[in-house]
Short mmCIF file of C-alpha atoms and ligand atoms in Angstrom, two decimals:
data_model
loop_
_atom_site.label_atom_id
_atom_site.label_comp_id
_atom_site.label_asym_id
_atom_site.label_seq_id
_atom_site.Cartn_x
_atom_site.Cartn_y
_atom_site.Cartn_z
CA MET Y 263 38.98 -15.12 -53.71
CA ASP Y 264 40.38 -12.02 -54.67
CA SER Y 265 36.66 -10.67 -53.31
CA GLN Y 266 38.36 -12.73 -49.86
CA ILE Y 267 41.29 -11.68 -49.69
CA ALA Y 268 39.55 -8.19 -50.04
CA GLY Y 269 36.99 -8.66 -47.47
CA SER Y 270 39.65 -9.48 -45.18
CA PHE Y 271 41.71 -6.70 -45.94
CA GLN Y 272 38.66 -4.60 -45.69
CA LEU Y 273 37.60 -6.06 -41.85
CA MET Y 274 41.27 -5.56 -40.68
CA LYS Y 275 41.98 -1.59 -41.48
CA SER Y 276 38.00 -1.49 -39.66
CA MET Y 277 39.29 -3.61 -36.55
CA ASN Y 278 42.96 -0.69 -36.52
CA ARG Y 279 40.79 1.86 -36.78
CA SER Y 280 37.87 0.88 -33.81
CA LEU Y 281 41.45 0.09 -31.43
CA VAL Y 282 43.15 3.52 -32.88
CA LEU Y 283 39.68 6.02 -32.22
CA ASN Y 284 39.72 3.58 -28.96
CA THR Y 285 43.42 4.01 -27.66
CA ILE Y 286 42.21 8.08 -27.99
CA ARG Y 287 38.82 7.51 -26.51
CA ILE Y 288 40.28 6.36 -23.64
CA ASN Y 289 43.83 8.21 -22.63
CA GLY Y 290 42.03 11.04 -23.57
CA SER Y 291 45.33 13.01 -26.02
CA ILE Y 292 47.97 10.46 -27.24
CA SER Y 293 51.14 11.19 -30.00
CA ARG Y 294 50.79 9.26 -33.41
CA ALA Y 295 53.34 6.80 -31.53
CA GLU Y 296 52.10 6.48 -28.88
CA VAL Y 297 49.46 4.85 -30.04
CA ALA Y 298 51.72 2.50 -32.21
CA LYS Y 299 52.85 1.18 -28.88
CA LYS Y 300 50.21 0.79 -27.59
CA THR Y 301 47.64 -1.23 -29.92
CA LYS Y 302 51.09 -2.62 -31.16
CA LEU Y 303 49.92 -1.84 -34.90
CA THR Y 304 53.18 -0.07 -37.63
CA PRO Y 305 53.81 3.36 -37.07
CA PRO Y 306 52.86 3.33 -41.28
CA THR Y 307 49.53 2.01 -40.64
CA VAL Y 308 48.65 4.59 -37.61
CA THR Y 309 49.36 7.56 -39.39
CA ASN Y 310 47.28 6.38 -42.31
CA ILE Y 311 44.47 5.15 -39.96
CA VAL Y 312 44.78 9.30 -37.79
CA SER Y 313 45.38 11.09 -41.33
CA GLU Y 314 41.90 9.56 -42.30
CA LEU Y 315 39.80 9.46 -39.11
CA LEU Y 316 41.49 14.19 -38.98
CA LYS Y 317 39.79 14.21 -42.46
CA GLU Y 318 36.76 12.53 -41.29
CA ASP Y 319 36.87 15.13 -38.15
CA LEU Y 320 35.99 12.71 -35.94
CA ILE Y 321 39.64 12.92 -34.16
CA LEU Y 322 42.13 16.85 -33.99
CA GLU Y 323 45.22 17.57 -33.21
CA ARG Y 324 46.46 19.38 -30.38
CA ASN Y 325 49.74 21.58 -30.24
CA THR Y 326 50.06 20.21 -25.86
CA GLY Y 327 52.28 17.83 -25.03
CA VAL Y 328 54.97 17.89 -22.91
CA SER Y 329 58.61 18.20 -24.58
CA SER Y 330 61.66 16.33 -24.15
CA GLY Y 331 63.86 19.37 -25.20
CA GLY Y 332 62.78 18.95 -29.33
CA ARG Y 333 59.92 20.63 -31.30
CA LYS Y 334 56.27 19.40 -29.24
CA PRO Y 335 54.25 16.27 -29.61
CA ILE Y 336 51.27 16.88 -31.15
CA LEU Y 337 48.84 15.16 -29.42
CA LEU Y 338 46.13 13.51 -31.51
CA THR Y 339 42.11 13.70 -28.81
CA ILE Y 340 38.27 13.04 -30.06
CA ASN Y 341 36.93 16.06 -31.65
CA PRO Y 342 34.15 16.95 -28.81
CA ASN Y 343 32.14 18.49 -31.61
CA HIS Y 344 30.08 15.02 -32.11
CA TYR Y 345 27.05 14.05 -30.52
CA VAL Y 346 25.31 10.85 -29.56
CA ILE Y 347 21.18 10.77 -29.63
CA GLY Y 348 20.12 7.31 -27.29
CA VAL Y 349 15.58 7.20 -26.26
CA ASP Y 350 14.79 4.28 -23.27
CA VAL Y 351 11.62 3.16 -24.49
CA GLY Y 352 9.47 1.96 -20.38
CA VAL Y 353 6.43 1.12 -20.03
CA ARG Y 354 5.14 4.66 -18.95
CA LYS Y 355 7.98 6.95 -20.02
CA ILE Y 356 9.81 7.69 -22.83
CA ARG Y 357 13.06 9.30 -21.50
CA TYR Y 358 15.06 10.44 -24.90
CA ALA Y 359 18.72 12.68 -24.40
CA LEU Y 360 21.51 14.15 -26.53
CA SER Y 361 25.05 12.69 -25.24
CA ASP Y 362 28.64 13.67 -25.97
CA LEU Y 363 30.56 10.87 -26.77
CA ASP Y 364 32.09 10.08 -23.34
CA GLY Y 365 28.41 8.98 -22.45
CA ASN Y 366 27.69 12.51 -20.57
CA LEU Y 367 23.74 12.92 -21.13
CA LEU Y 368 24.64 17.54 -22.24
CA ILE Y 369 19.99 17.78 -22.63
CA SER Y 370 18.15 14.31 -21.19
CA LYS Y 371 13.77 14.59 -21.25
CA VAL Y 372 11.09 12.62 -19.82
CA GLN Y 373 8.32 12.46 -21.94
CA ALA Y 374 4.98 10.31 -20.36
CA MET Y 375 3.81 7.72 -22.96
CA PRO Y 376 0.03 7.45 -23.94
CA LEU Y 377 -2.26 5.52 -22.26
CA THR Y 378 -2.57 3.55 -25.79
CA ILE Y 379 -0.81 3.58 -28.13
CA ASP Y 380 0.20 1.58 -31.60
CA GLU Y 381 2.83 0.33 -33.51
CA GLU Y 382 3.33 4.56 -35.90
CA GLY Y 383 2.33 6.13 -33.26
CA LEU Y 384 4.79 4.96 -30.65
CA LEU Y 385 7.63 5.75 -33.78
CA ASP Y 386 5.64 8.94 -34.34
CA ILE Y 387 6.37 9.45 -31.20
CA ILE Y 388 9.48 9.10 -30.97
CA ILE Y 389 10.86 10.46 -34.45
CA GLN Y 390 9.40 13.42 -32.87
CA LEU Y 391 11.21 13.50 -29.43
CA ILE Y 392 14.66 13.90 -31.41
CA GLU Y 393 13.64 16.28 -33.59
CA GLU Y 394 13.23 18.04 -30.74
CA ILE Y 395 16.27 17.41 -28.65
CA LEU Y 396 17.51 18.36 -32.40
CA ASP Y 397 15.74 21.33 -31.99
CA ASP Y 398 16.65 22.62 -28.57
CA SER Y 399 20.66 21.94 -27.83
CA ARG Y 400 20.68 23.28 -32.45
CA THR Y 401 22.75 19.94 -33.27
CA ASN Y 402 23.39 19.98 -37.01
CA LEU Y 403 23.05 16.73 -38.44
CA ASP Y 404 26.30 15.78 -39.64
CA ARG Y 405 27.30 16.54 -36.02
CA VAL Y 406 25.72 13.17 -34.68
CA ILE Y 407 27.33 10.59 -35.17
CA GLY Y 408 23.59 7.46 -34.42
CA ILE Y 409 20.73 7.56 -32.57
CA GLY Y 410 20.79 4.56 -29.79
CA VAL Y 411 17.33 3.32 -28.85
CA ALA Y 412 16.83 1.21 -25.32
CA MET Y 413 13.57 -0.67 -26.06
CA HIS Y 414 11.58 -2.48 -23.70
CA GLY Y 415 10.03 -6.25 -24.12
CA ILE Y 416 11.66 -8.09 -26.68
CA VAL Y 417 14.12 -6.85 -29.16
CA ASP Y 418 15.64 -8.00 -32.62
CA SER Y 419 19.23 -5.86 -32.40
CA LYS Y 420 20.54 -7.56 -35.64
CA SER Y 421 17.45 -5.88 -37.62
CA GLY Y 422 16.10 -3.03 -35.16
CA ILE Y 423 12.59 -4.57 -34.64
CA SER Y 424 10.84 -4.49 -31.60
CA LEU Y 425 9.96 -8.13 -31.78
CA TYR Y 426 7.14 -7.85 -29.09
CA ALA Y 427 6.11 -5.26 -26.16
CA PRO Y 428 3.72 -7.80 -23.84
CA THR Y 429 2.70 -4.76 -21.68
CA LEU Y 430 1.81 -2.27 -24.72
CA GLY Y 431 0.60 -4.52 -27.50
CA LEU Y 432 2.68 -4.41 -29.75
CA ARG Y 433 4.11 -6.09 -32.02
CA ASN Y 434 6.63 -6.22 -34.57
CA ILE Y 435 7.90 -2.68 -34.85
CA PRO Y 436 10.70 -1.55 -37.50
CA ILE Y 437 12.10 0.52 -35.03
CA LYS Y 438 16.04 1.10 -37.08
CA GLN Y 439 15.00 0.81 -40.43
CA ARG Y 440 11.70 4.19 -40.12
CA LEU Y 441 14.53 5.94 -37.91
CA GLU Y 442 17.09 5.19 -40.59
CA LYS Y 443 15.29 6.32 -43.34
CA SER Y 444 14.24 10.00 -41.07
CA PHE Y 445 17.68 10.64 -40.37
CA GLN Y 446 20.01 9.08 -42.50
CA MET Y 447 22.30 7.77 -40.08
CA PRO Y 448 22.91 5.13 -37.97
CA VAL Y 449 20.39 3.83 -35.66
CA ARG Y 450 20.69 0.69 -32.67
CA VAL Y 451 18.34 -0.44 -31.59
CA GLU Y 452 18.53 -3.53 -27.53
CA ASN Y 453 16.82 -4.52 -25.30
CA ASP Y 454 15.90 -1.84 -22.16
CA ALA Y 455 18.51 -4.41 -19.75
CA LYS Y 456 20.82 -5.28 -21.69
CA SER Y 457 21.93 -1.99 -23.43
CA MET Y 458 21.39 -1.11 -19.89
CA ALA Y 459 24.48 -3.82 -18.86
CA LEU Y 460 26.41 -1.83 -21.71
CA GLY Y 461 25.40 0.86 -20.28
CA GLU Y 462 27.26 -0.66 -16.66
CA LYS Y 463 30.05 -1.79 -18.64
CA TRP Y 464 31.71 1.66 -20.41
CA PHE Y 465 30.18 4.62 -17.93
CA GLY Y 466 29.62 2.51 -15.06
CA MET Y 467 30.15 -0.26 -12.43
CA GLY Y 468 31.01 -2.76 -14.02
CA LYS Y 469 33.94 -1.06 -16.02
CA ASP Y 470 36.83 -3.79 -14.70
CA ASP Y 471 34.74 -6.58 -15.22
CA GLN Y 472 34.68 -8.71 -19.19
CA ASN Y 473 32.14 -11.35 -17.66
CA LEU Y 474 29.26 -9.42 -15.57
CA ILE Y 475 25.20 -9.55 -14.89
CA SER Y 476 23.15 -5.98 -14.52
CA ILE Y 477 19.62 -7.20 -13.58
CA ASN Y 478 16.92 -4.27 -13.79
CA VAL Y 479 13.91 -5.10 -10.98
CA GLY Y 480 11.15 -3.23 -12.18
CA GLU Y 481 7.98 -3.64 -12.63
CA GLY Y 482 8.52 -6.71 -14.58
CA ILE Y 483 12.83 -7.97 -14.10
CA GLY Y 484 14.77 -8.42 -16.88
CA ALA Y 485 19.13 -8.75 -17.38
CA GLY Y 486 21.78 -7.77 -19.47
CA VAL Y 487 23.97 -10.93 -19.59
CA ILE Y 488 28.20 -8.75 -20.61
CA LEU Y 489 30.76 -12.12 -21.43
CA ASN Y 490 34.20 -11.01 -22.52
CA ASN Y 491 32.67 -6.88 -22.72
CA ARG Y 492 30.29 -7.63 -25.45
CA ILE Y 493 25.59 -8.04 -25.17
CA PHE Y 494 24.98 -11.78 -25.16
CA ASP Y 495 22.30 -11.62 -27.26
CA GLY Y 496 21.29 -15.54 -27.35
CA ASN Y 497 20.10 -17.69 -30.13
CA ASP Y 498 17.00 -15.71 -31.42
CA SER Y 499 18.15 -12.38 -28.82
CA ILE Y 500 16.28 -13.48 -25.29
CA ALA Y 501 19.16 -14.88 -23.41
CA GLY Y 502 18.79 -12.54 -20.74
CA GLU Y 503 15.34 -13.09 -20.28
CA ILE Y 504 15.22 -14.16 -16.72
CA GLY Y 505 11.86 -12.68 -14.93
CA HIS Y 506 9.93 -15.50 -17.16
CA THR Y 507 12.74 -18.64 -16.19
CA ILE Y 508 10.57 -20.86 -14.16
CA ILE Y 509 11.09 -21.19 -9.78
CA ASP Y 510 8.04 -22.53 -9.46
CA LEU Y 511 6.09 -25.40 -11.65
CA ASP Y 512 3.01 -24.89 -10.18
CA GLY Y 513 3.27 -21.19 -8.95
CA PRO Y 514 1.10 -17.92 -10.59
CA GLN Y 515 0.27 -16.94 -13.40
CA CYS Y 516 2.62 -14.07 -15.37
CA SER Y 517 2.47 -12.25 -17.57
CA CYS Y 518 3.56 -13.61 -19.70
CA GLY Y 519 1.08 -16.95 -19.40
CA SER Y 520 2.92 -19.25 -17.97
CA PHE Y 521 3.67 -19.65 -14.12
CA GLY Y 522 5.42 -19.68 -10.82
CA CYS Y 523 7.77 -17.29 -13.40
CA PHE Y 524 10.46 -15.43 -10.60
CA GLN Y 525 8.75 -11.88 -12.04
CA THR Y 526 5.69 -12.96 -10.22
CA TYR Y 527 7.61 -13.41 -6.83
CA ALA Y 528 10.31 -10.52 -7.06
CA SER Y 529 9.32 -7.59 -9.28
CA GLY Y 530 7.61 -4.60 -7.72
CA GLN Y 531 4.79 -5.54 -9.34
CA ALA Y 532 4.68 -8.85 -6.80
CA LEU Y 533 5.90 -7.05 -3.81
CA ARG Y 534 3.07 -4.56 -4.18
CA GLU Y 535 1.14 -7.57 -4.56
CA ARG Y 536 2.31 -9.38 -1.42
CA THR Y 537 1.80 -6.32 0.46
CA LEU Y 538 -1.55 -5.76 -0.01
CA LYS Y 539 -2.21 -8.96 -0.08
CA GLU Y 540 -1.05 -8.79 4.36
CA VAL Y 541 -2.92 -5.35 4.48
CA SER Y 542 -5.94 -6.52 3.46
CA LEU Y 543 -5.91 -9.42 5.86
CA GLY Y 544 -5.58 -6.36 9.21
CA ARG Y 545 -2.11 -6.82 9.47
CA LYS Y 546 -1.38 -3.90 11.53
CA THR Y 547 1.16 -1.25 9.66
CA LEU Y 548 1.74 2.36 9.20
CA LEU Y 549 0.74 1.57 4.88
CA THR Y 550 -2.98 2.53 5.59
CA ASP Y 551 -2.68 5.83 7.76
CA LYS Y 552 -0.13 6.40 4.44
CA ALA Y 553 -2.22 5.29 1.52
CA ASN Y 554 -5.56 7.07 3.84
CA GLY Y 555 -7.58 4.22 3.03
CA ASP Y 556 -7.60 4.26 -0.48
CA TYR Y 557 -5.35 1.58 -0.61
CA ARG Y 558 -4.56 1.18 -4.99
CA LYS Y 559 -2.12 3.84 -3.55
CA ILE Y 560 0.11 1.48 -1.53
CA ASP Y 561 3.40 0.92 -4.26
CA GLY Y 562 7.82 0.45 -3.57
CA PRO Y 563 7.98 3.97 -3.09
CA ILE Y 564 5.39 4.29 0.22
CA ILE Y 565 6.76 0.91 1.21
CA TYR Y 566 10.08 1.98 1.55
CA GLN Y 567 9.97 5.26 3.18
CA CYS Y 568 8.11 3.10 5.73
CA ALA Y 569 10.10 0.52 6.13
CA LEU Y 570 12.18 3.34 6.85
CA ALA Y 571 10.69 5.37 9.68
CA GLY Y 572 10.45 1.54 11.10
CA ASP Y 573 7.26 -0.21 9.82
CA PRO Y 574 8.04 -3.88 10.66
CA LEU Y 575 4.81 -5.34 7.55
CA SER Y 576 7.26 -2.98 4.87
CA ILE Y 577 10.43 -4.48 6.46
CA GLU Y 578 9.44 -7.65 6.34
CA MET Y 579 7.81 -7.58 2.87
CA LEU Y 580 10.82 -5.58 0.96
CA GLU Y 581 13.10 -8.37 3.00
CA LYS Y 582 11.71 -11.23 1.70
CA THR Y 583 11.86 -10.08 -1.84
CA GLY Y 584 15.08 -9.44 -1.28
CA ARG Y 585 15.78 -13.56 -0.99
CA TYR Y 586 13.41 -13.86 -4.12
CA ILE Y 587 15.61 -12.17 -6.33
CA GLY Y 588 18.78 -13.87 -4.44
CA ILE Y 589 16.84 -16.80 -5.72
CA GLY Y 590 17.53 -15.49 -9.25
CA ILE Y 591 21.02 -14.08 -8.93
CA VAL Y 592 22.55 -17.44 -7.43
CA ASN Y 593 20.46 -19.32 -10.67
CA VAL Y 594 22.40 -16.67 -12.89
CA ILE Y 595 25.13 -17.05 -10.75
CA HIS Y 596 26.26 -20.97 -11.60
CA LEU Y 597 25.04 -20.08 -15.22
CA PHE Y 598 27.44 -17.60 -15.81
CA ASN Y 599 29.39 -17.08 -13.15
CA PRO Y 600 29.86 -13.87 -13.67
CA SER Y 601 32.87 -11.11 -11.91
CA LEU Y 602 29.64 -8.97 -11.09
CA VAL Y 603 26.08 -8.24 -10.77
CA ILE Y 604 24.58 -5.09 -10.96
CA ILE Y 605 21.03 -5.13 -9.29
CA GLY Y 606 19.46 -1.72 -11.03
CA GLY Y 607 16.15 -0.62 -11.26
CA GLY Y 608 13.21 0.76 -9.06
CA VAL Y 609 12.99 -2.15 -6.57
CA SER Y 610 17.00 -1.64 -6.38
CA LYS Y 611 16.25 1.96 -4.74
CA ALA Y 612 15.41 0.09 -1.13
CA GLY Y 613 19.08 -0.17 -0.83
CA ASP Y 614 19.80 -2.85 2.27
CA PHE Y 615 16.43 -3.88 2.31
CA ILE Y 616 16.76 -6.26 0.10
CA LEU Y 617 20.29 -5.95 -0.45
CA GLU Y 618 21.27 -7.64 2.68
CA PRO Y 619 18.46 -10.77 2.33
CA LEU Y 620 20.53 -10.83 -1.04
CA LYS Y 621 23.06 -12.05 0.03
CA GLU Y 622 22.85 -14.05 2.31
CA ILE Y 623 20.41 -16.16 0.57
CA VAL Y 624 23.41 -16.27 -1.67
CA GLN Y 625 25.96 -16.69 0.61
CA SER Y 626 22.68 -19.68 1.64
CA ARG Y 627 22.63 -21.59 -1.57
CA ALA Y 628 26.23 -20.58 -3.84
CA LEU Y 629 27.66 -24.00 -5.01
CA THR Y 630 30.96 -22.75 -4.59
CA SER Y 631 33.22 -21.10 -2.28
CA LYS Y 632 33.76 -18.49 -4.36
CA ALA Y 633 30.36 -18.21 -5.74
CA LYS Y 634 29.02 -17.18 -2.12
CA GLU Y 635 31.46 -14.29 -1.97
CA SER Y 636 30.32 -13.32 -5.80
CA LYS Y 637 30.43 -9.07 -5.81
CA ILE Y 638 26.82 -7.78 -4.96
CA ILE Y 639 26.30 -4.86 -5.89
CA LEU Y 640 23.35 -1.55 -6.83
CA SER Y 641 24.09 0.11 -10.40
CA ALA Y 642 25.62 3.56 -9.45
CA LEU Y 643 23.00 5.02 -13.28
CA GLY Y 644 20.23 5.36 -11.14
CA GLU Y 645 16.72 5.95 -13.52
CA GLU Y 646 19.23 6.66 -16.66
CA GLY Y 647 20.49 3.02 -16.91
CA SER Y 648 19.11 2.52 -19.80
CA LEU Y 649 19.16 5.95 -21.46
CA ILE Y 650 23.31 5.86 -21.17
CA GLY Y 651 22.71 2.12 -22.35
CA ALA Y 652 20.83 3.15 -25.86
CA VAL Y 653 23.81 6.43 -26.16
CA THR Y 654 26.68 2.79 -25.46
CA LEU Y 655 24.62 0.91 -28.27
CA VAL Y 656 26.26 3.64 -30.71
CA LEU Y 657 29.35 4.79 -28.61
CA SER Y 658 30.15 0.42 -29.12
CA ASP Y 659 29.72 0.58 -32.20
CA MET Y 660 32.10 3.35 -33.19
CA PHE Y 661 34.89 2.64 -30.67
CA VAL Y 662 34.33 -1.57 -30.93
CA TYR Y 663 34.59 -3.49 -34.33
CA HIS Y 664 32.50 -6.22 -33.83
ZN1 ZN B 1252 7.01 -14.94 -17.41
#
């Protein structure tokens, strides 16, 4: 019983601590009295928590408040001299960055993924890149509050293990355990699309939405579901794998081994394959000039360039991809009824060529008039969405009680 009481006291204390920290973060600078008012905690509780946070150097006191006649109130701010390291492990690239506590990437770099790599090799590279960024920034380890890793494939976020990265053929990589051992600080690991969704919630287009879905359409398709402001992981971490929801019983085979998966119709790879098929059938198109006879050169960016130049085949192919993405989004709307759907990843760069046909599908297929009007927008975080998400994993641990 005693340990239960101690446990619930501890729980309340850490909830209150996150609440106070987040209130200071959101307001920029704020007095103790205002913190108490906004959090509805008692002034002595706020004073205690603030003393602890000051002792840990996480917040600072400033004497710059507006005076109402008497002495100037002391304002509290987050100590800006703290950092987070983010790593986004994609299929072809690893992005890594040092961020401040507001999600601004102070240093951001990219490295190509080696063509062949094993589990140990990947861990070595990640450790080496983190060391490099610490050196570059001349940041002391004790100023870094944590490391966030956004990893493609299936990730068990609780243990921080990358369970399966199909494109690289890697399994069971103990990322969290190894990085915590190397750097002696908290490490969070999450799937890249889920990380991106959290990044959108904190720093992107989703700030005002409690329930949102961000869909990453690149070589494959992944999604992050945010329900009540948190990542929805599902029972075994595979919630959000919409790329492998099946939309055609007898469809083409997917990289996962199944048939007719959504991503075999709507991904960047599907766009490329569909276009190549048309070109090889002899369709007249600007793409043949652009590719200089080497059709392997035809990829998403070239199709987009030709669409911008008015090439009918390129426009048709992008629009078709937009309609397929629309089908996946109608399914997602019917499953989760989010207030916002954000589309990111390489394919989203085709902008209105895909967005308009996509919205037409949602208009014609969604169940209710409100669902037809679901807000669907393109991501504003660009290629660094998952990287900002990786940083946000650590920030959300610090500022929000889980
Ligand atoms: Zn699949």
